[in-house]
Short mmCIF file of C-alpha atoms (C1' of nucleotides) in Angstrom, two decimals:
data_model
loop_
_atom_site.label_atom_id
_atom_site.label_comp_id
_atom_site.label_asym_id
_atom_site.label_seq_id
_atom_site.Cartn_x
_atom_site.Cartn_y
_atom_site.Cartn_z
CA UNK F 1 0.00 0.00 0.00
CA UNK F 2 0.83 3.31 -0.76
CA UNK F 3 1.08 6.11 1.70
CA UNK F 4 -2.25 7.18 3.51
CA UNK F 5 -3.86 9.98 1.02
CA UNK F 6 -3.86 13.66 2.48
CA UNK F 7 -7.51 13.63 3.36
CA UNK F 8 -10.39 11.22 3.90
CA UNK F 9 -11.68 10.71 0.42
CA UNK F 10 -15.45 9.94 1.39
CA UNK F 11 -17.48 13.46 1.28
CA UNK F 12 -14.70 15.99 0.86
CA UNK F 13 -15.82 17.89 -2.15
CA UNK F 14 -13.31 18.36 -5.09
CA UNK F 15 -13.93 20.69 -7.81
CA UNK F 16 -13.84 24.73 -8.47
CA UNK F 17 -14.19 26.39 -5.15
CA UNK F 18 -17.00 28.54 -5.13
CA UNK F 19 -17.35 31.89 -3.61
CA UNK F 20 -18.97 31.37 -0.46
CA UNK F 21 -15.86 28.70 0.68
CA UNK F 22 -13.76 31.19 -0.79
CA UNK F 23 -14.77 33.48 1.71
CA UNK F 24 -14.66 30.85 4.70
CA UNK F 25 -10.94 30.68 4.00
CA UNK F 26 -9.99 33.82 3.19
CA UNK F 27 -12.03 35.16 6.46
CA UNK F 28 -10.60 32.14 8.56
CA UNK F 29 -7.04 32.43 7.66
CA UNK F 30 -6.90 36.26 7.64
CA UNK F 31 -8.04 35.23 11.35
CA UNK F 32 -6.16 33.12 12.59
CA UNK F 33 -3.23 32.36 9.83
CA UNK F 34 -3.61 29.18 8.21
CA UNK F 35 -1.50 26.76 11.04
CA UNK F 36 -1.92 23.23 9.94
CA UNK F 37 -3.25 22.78 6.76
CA UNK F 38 -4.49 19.29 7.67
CA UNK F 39 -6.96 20.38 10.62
CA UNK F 40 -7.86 23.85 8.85
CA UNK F 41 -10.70 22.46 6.81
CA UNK F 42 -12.21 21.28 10.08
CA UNK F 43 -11.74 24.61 12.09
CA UNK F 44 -12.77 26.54 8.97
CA UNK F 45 -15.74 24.41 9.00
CA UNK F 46 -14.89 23.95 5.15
CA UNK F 47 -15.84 20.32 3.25
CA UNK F 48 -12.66 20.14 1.97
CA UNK F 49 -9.31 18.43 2.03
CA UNK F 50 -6.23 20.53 3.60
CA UNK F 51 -4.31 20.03 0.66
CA UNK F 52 -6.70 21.31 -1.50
CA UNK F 53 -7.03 24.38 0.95
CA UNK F 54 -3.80 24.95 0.86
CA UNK F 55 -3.01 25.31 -2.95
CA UNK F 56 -6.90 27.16 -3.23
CA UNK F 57 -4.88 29.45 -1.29
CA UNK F 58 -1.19 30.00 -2.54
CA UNK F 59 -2.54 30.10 -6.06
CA UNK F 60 -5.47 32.27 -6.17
CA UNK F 61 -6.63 33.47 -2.92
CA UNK F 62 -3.36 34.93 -1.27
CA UNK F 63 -3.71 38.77 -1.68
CA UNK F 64 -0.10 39.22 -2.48
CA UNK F 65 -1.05 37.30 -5.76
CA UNK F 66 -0.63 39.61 -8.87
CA UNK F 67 -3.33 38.67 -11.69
CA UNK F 68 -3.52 39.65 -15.24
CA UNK F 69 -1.72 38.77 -17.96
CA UNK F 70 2.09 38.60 -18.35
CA UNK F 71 3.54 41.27 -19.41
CA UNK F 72 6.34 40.92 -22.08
CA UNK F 73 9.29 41.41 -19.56
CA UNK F 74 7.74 38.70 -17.61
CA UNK F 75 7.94 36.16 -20.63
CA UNK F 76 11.22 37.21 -21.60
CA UNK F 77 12.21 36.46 -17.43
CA UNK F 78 10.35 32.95 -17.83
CA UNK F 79 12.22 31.78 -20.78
CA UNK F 80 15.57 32.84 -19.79
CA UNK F 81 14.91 31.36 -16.30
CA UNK F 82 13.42 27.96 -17.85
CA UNK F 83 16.39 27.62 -19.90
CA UNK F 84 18.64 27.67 -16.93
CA UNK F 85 16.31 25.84 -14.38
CA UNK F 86 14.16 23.64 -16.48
CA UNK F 87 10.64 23.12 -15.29
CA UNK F 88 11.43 23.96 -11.49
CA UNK F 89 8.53 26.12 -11.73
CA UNK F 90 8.77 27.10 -7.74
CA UNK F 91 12.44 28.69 -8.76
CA UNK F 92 10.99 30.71 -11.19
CA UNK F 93 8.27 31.89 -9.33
CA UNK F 94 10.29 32.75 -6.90
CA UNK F 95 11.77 35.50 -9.07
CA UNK F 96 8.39 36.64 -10.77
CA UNK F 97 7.33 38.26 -7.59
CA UNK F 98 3.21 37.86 -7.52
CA UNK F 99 3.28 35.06 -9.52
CA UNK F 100 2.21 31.38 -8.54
CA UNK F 101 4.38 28.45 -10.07
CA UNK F 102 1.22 27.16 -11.15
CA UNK F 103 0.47 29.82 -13.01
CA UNK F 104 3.91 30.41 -14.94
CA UNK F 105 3.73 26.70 -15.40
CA UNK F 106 0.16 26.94 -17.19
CA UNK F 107 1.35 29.94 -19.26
CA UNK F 108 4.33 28.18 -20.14
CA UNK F 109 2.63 25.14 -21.56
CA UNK F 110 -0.08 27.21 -22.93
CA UNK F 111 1.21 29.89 -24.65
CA UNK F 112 5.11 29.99 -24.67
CA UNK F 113 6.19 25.99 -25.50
CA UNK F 114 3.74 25.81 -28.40
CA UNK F 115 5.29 28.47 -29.96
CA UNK F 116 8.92 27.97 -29.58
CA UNK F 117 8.87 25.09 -32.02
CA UNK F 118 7.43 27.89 -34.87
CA UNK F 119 10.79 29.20 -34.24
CA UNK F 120 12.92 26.00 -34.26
CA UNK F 121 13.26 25.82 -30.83
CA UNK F 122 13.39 22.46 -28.71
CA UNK F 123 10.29 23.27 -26.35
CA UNK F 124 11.89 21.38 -24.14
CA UNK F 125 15.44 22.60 -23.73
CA UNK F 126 14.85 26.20 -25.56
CA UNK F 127 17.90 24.49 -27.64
CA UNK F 128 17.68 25.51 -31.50
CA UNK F 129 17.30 23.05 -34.09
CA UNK F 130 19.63 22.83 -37.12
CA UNK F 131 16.90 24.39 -38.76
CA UNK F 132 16.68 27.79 -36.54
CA UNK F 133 16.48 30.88 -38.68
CA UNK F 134 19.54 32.16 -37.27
CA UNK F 135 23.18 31.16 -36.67
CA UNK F 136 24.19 29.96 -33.27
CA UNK F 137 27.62 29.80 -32.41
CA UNK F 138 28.22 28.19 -29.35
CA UNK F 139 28.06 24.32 -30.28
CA UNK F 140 28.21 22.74 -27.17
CA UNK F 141 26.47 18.57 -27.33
CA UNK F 142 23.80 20.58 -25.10
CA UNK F 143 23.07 23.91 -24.69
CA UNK F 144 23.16 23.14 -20.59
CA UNK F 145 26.69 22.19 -21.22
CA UNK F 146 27.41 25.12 -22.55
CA UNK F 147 26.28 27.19 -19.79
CA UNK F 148 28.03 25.29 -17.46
CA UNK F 149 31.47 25.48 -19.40
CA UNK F 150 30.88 29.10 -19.82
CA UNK F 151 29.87 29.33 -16.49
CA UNK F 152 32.82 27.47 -15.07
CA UNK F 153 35.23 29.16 -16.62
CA UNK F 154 33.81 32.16 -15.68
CA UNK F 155 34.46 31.21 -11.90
CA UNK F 156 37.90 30.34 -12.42
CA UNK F 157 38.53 33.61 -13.82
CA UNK F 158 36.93 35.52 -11.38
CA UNK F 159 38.81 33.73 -8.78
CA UNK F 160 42.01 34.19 -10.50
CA UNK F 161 41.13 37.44 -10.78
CA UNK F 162 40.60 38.12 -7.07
CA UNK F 163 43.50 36.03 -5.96
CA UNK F 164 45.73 37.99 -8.40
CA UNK F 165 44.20 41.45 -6.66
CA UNK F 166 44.78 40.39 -3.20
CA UNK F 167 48.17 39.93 -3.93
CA UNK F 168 48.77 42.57 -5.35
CA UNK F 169 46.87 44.60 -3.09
CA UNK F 170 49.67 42.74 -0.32
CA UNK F 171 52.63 43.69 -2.30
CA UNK F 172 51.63 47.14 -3.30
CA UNK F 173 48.62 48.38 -1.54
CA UNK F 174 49.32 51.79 -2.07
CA UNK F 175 49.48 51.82 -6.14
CA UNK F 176 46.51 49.35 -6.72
CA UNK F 177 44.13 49.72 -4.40
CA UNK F 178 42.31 51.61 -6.37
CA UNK F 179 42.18 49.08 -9.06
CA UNK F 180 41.18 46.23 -6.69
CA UNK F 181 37.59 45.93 -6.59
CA UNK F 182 36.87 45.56 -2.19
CA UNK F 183 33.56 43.96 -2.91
CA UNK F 184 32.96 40.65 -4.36
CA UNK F 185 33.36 39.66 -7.85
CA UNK F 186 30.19 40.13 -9.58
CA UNK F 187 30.70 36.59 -11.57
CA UNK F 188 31.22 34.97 -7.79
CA UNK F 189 27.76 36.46 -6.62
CA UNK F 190 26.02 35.03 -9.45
CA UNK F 191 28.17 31.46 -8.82
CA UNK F 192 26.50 31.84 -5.31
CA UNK F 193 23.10 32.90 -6.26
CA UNK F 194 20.34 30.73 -6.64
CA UNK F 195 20.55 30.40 -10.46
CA UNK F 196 24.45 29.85 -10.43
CA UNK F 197 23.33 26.63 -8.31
CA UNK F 198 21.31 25.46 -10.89
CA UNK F 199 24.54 25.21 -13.04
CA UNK F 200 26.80 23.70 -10.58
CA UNK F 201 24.03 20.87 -10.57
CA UNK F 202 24.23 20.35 -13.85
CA UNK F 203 28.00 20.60 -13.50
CA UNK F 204 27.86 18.18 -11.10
CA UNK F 205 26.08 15.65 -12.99
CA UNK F 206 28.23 16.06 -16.03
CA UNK F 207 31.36 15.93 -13.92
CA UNK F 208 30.58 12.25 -12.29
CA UNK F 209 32.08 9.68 -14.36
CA UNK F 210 28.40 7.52 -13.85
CA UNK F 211 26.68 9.99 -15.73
CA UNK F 212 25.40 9.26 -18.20
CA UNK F 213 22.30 11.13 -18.70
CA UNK F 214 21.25 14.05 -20.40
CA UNK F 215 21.32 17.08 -18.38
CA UNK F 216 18.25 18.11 -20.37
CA UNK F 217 16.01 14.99 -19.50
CA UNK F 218 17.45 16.03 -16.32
CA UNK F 219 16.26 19.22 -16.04
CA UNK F 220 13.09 19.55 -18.18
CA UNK F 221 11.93 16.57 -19.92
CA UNK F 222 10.85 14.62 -16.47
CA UNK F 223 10.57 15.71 -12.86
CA UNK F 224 11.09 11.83 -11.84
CA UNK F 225 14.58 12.44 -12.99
CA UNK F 226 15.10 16.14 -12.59
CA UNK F 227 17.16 16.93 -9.94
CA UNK F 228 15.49 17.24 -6.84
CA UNK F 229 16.70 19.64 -3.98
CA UNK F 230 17.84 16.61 -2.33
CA UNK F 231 20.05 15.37 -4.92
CA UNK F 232 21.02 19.01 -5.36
CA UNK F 233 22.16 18.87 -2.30
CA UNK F 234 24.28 16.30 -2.45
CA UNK F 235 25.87 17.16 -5.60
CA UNK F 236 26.34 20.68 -4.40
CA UNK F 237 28.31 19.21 -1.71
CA UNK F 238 30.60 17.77 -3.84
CA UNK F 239 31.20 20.98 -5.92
CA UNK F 240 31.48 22.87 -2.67
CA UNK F 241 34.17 20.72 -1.45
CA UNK F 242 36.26 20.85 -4.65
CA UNK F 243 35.53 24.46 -4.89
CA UNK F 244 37.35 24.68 -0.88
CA UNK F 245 40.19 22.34 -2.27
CA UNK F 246 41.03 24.16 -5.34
CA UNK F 247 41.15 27.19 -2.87
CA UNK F 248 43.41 25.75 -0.57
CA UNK F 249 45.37 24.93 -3.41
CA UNK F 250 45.56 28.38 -5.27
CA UNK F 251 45.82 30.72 -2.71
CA UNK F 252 44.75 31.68 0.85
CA UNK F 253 43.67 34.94 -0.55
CA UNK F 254 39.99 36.59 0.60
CA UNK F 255 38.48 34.34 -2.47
CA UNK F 256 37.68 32.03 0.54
CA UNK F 257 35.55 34.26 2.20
CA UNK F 258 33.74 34.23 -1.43
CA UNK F 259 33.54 31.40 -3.62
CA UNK F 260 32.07 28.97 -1.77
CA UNK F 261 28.71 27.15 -2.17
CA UNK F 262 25.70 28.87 -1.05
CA UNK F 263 25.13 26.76 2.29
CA UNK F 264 28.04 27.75 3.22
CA UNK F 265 27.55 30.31 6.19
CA UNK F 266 30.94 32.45 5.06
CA UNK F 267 29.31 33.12 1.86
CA UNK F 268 27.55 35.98 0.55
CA UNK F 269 24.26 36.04 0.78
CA UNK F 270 22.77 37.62 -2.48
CA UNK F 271 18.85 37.72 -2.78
CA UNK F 272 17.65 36.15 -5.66
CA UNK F 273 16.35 39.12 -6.92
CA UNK F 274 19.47 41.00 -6.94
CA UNK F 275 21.44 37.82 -8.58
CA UNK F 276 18.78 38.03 -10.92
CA UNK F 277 18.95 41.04 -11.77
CA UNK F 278 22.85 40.79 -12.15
CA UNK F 279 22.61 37.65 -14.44
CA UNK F 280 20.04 39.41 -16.77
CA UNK F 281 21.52 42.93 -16.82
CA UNK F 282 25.20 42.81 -15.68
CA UNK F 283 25.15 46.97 -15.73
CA UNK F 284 28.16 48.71 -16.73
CA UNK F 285 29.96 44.84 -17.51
CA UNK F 286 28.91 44.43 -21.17
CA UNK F 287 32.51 43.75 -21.61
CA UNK F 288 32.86 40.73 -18.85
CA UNK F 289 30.06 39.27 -20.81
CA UNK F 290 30.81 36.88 -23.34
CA UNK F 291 30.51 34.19 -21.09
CA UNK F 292 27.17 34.33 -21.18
CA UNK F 293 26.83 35.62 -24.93
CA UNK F 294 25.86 32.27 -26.13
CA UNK F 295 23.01 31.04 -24.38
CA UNK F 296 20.94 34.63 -22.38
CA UNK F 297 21.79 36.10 -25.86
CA UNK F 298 19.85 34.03 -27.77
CA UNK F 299 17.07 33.97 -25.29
CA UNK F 300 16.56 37.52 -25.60
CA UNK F 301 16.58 36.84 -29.22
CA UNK F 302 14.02 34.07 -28.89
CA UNK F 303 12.19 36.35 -27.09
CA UNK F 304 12.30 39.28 -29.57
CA UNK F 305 11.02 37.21 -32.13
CA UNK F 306 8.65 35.58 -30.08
CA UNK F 307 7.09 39.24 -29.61
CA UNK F 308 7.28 39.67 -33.10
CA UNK F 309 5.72 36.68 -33.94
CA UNK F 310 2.82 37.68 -31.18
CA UNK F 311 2.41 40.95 -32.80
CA UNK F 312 2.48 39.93 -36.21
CA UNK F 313 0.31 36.44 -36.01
CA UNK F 314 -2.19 38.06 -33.15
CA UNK F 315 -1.44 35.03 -30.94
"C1'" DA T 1 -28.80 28.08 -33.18
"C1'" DA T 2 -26.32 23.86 -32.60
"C1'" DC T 3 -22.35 21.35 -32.56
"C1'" DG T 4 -17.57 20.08 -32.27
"C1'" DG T 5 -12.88 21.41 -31.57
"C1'" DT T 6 -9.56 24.08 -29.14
"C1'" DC T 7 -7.81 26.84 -25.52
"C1'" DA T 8 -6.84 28.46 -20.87
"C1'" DC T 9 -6.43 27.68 -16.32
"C1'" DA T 10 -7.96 25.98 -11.81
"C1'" DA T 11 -7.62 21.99 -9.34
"C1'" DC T 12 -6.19 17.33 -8.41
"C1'" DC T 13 -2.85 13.51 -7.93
"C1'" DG T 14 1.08 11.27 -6.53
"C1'" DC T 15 5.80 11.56 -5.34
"C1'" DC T 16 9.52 13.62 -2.70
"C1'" DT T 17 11.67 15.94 1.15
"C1'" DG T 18 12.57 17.73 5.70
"C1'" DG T 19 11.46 17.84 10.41
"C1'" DG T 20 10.15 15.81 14.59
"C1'" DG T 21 9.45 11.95 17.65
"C1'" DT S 1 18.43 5.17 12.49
"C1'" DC S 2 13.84 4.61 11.36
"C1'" DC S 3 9.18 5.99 10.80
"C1'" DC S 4 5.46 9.17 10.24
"C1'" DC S 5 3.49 13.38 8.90
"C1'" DA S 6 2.88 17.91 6.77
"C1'" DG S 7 4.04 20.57 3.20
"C1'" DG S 8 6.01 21.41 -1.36
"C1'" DC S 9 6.51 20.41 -6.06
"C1'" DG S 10 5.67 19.17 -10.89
"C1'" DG S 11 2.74 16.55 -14.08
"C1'" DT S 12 -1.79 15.75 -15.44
"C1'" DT S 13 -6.72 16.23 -15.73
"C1'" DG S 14 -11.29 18.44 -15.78
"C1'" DT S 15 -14.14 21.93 -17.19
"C1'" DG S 16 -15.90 26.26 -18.70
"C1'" DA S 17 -15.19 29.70 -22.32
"C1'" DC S 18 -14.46 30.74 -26.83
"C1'" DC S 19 -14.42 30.17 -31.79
"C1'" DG S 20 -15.25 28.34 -36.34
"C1'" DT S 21 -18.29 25.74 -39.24
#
DNA sequence: AACGGTCACAACCGCCTGGGG
DNA sequence: TCCCCAGGCGGTTGTGACCGT
């Protein structure tokens, strides 16, 4: 047998919540907050299962929940973000503030993935076909392992980088301070940040010598074998202790007090917003860039002619 | 007006994870 | 260490609305 359901099957309605029930849990939770989800129905004095309480209200009746449509910087943020993450619709939510992972995960499958393929696009990777109407340069077996080379690399520089300014900044702190950036490598923040982890995973699973998967069945063709936070975990682990090695190795510089994985508690702690918002924009960096050129630049152009295509075939 | 097909989205289902005993 | 439970997550389904014939 299976584990117990959530709620006693036998005369719990199921369906579209209607007004009046709407109200009973809006009312009781404004109340009294919602506590246990399982017992709420009963103190509520709602015929319902908790469960189904519980996602009535994170998806349509919290009132920090922003309706109406997506607007076209919204899209754009979805596609980029479903590139990197895959279909871990809570991650992206998480940076679409207002919106419910149900929701993004609905307009995703509804509007967005049946139109990539008009534009040559794997739906499920946001990889282009040979056929796409454009040239691609990066040609990587997977566009994930692209990102993560890219990505990679990008860390090692940085960290060179700061390791060769701290010494410097020992030997001669009076002529190049000034060139020595105090505060952390904006590459390292975004290592740290929650969508940098979403790269070390992959990294991870490329990196084991067992693998022999597709990061992209990983991370968008099947939640059974995405990766799940706890495998995440684990993997993460791994990265985080051959990030610590390589810095014992390299130097004892203040790169330790950076670059390591997000548990750890010396790291910085970047919201996701603001790593967001540094992994989309990079201001003033344009040059530091080309890391990323090859996969957020072609999601933007996805995503320009994806408007187009809106505009011009009145999707 | 009736019917069938399609779309959009709310809701459900089952699995997984973390925390507590 | 194991087990149980509550909550979270992602995939899937159900259903009402809309549109074309």
């Amino acid at each position: 047998m299976g584990r117990q359901p959530c709620c006693d099957k036998h005369g719990v309605k199921k369906g579209p919540w209607n007004p009046e029930e709407d109200e009973i849990l809006v009312n009781y939770i404004n109340k009294n907050g919602h506590g246990s989800w399982r017992t709420l129905p009963q103190l509520a004095g709602l015929n319902r299962c908790g469960k189904s309480c519980r996602l009535r209200w994170s998806n349509y009746l919290r009132p920090d929940i922003k309706r109406g449509p997506f607007t076209p910087e919204e899209e754009k943020l979805i596609i980029q973000l479903h590139g990197i993450l895959g279909n871990r619709w809570a991650a992206i939510a998480a940076q679409l503030e207002g919106r419910t992972d149900n929701e993004i995960k609905n307009y995703f499958n509804t509007h967005v993935k049946k139109r990539l393929p008009i534009m040559a696009i794997d739906p499920l990777t946001q990889a282009p076909s040979s056929s796409a109407p454009f040239p691609i340069t990066t040609t990587y077996s997977c566009p994930s392992m692209g990102h993560m080379t890219q990505w990679e690399s990008a860390r090692l520089e940085a960290e060179a980088r700061l390791s060769k300014g701290s010494v410097l900044r020992d030997n001669s702190q009076s002529t190049l301070s000034t060139q020595v950036k105090p505060e952390p490598d904006q590459y390292l923040r975004l290592w740290n940040s929650e969508v940098g982890e979403a790269f070390r995973k992959l990294t991870a699973t490329f990196q084991s010598p067992n693998s022999s998967q597709s990061p992209n069945s990983q991370t968008s063709s099947s939640s059974k074998q995405a990766l799940t936070p706890a495998k995440i975990k684990t993997e993460e682990k791994t990265i985080n202790e051959q990030q610590e090695e390589m810095e014992c190795r390299d130097s004892k510089s203040d790169v330790e007090d950076i670059v390591v994985g997000s548990e750890s508690s010396s790291s910085i702690n970047v919201s996701s917003d603001m790593s967001l918002q540094l992994l989309l924009d990079f201001p003033g960096c344009e040059e530091e860039m080309t890391f990323f050129q090859g996969q957020l630049a072609t999601y933007s152009v996805y995503h320009e002619i994806l408007t187009e295509n809106t505009l011009n075939c009145s999707f």
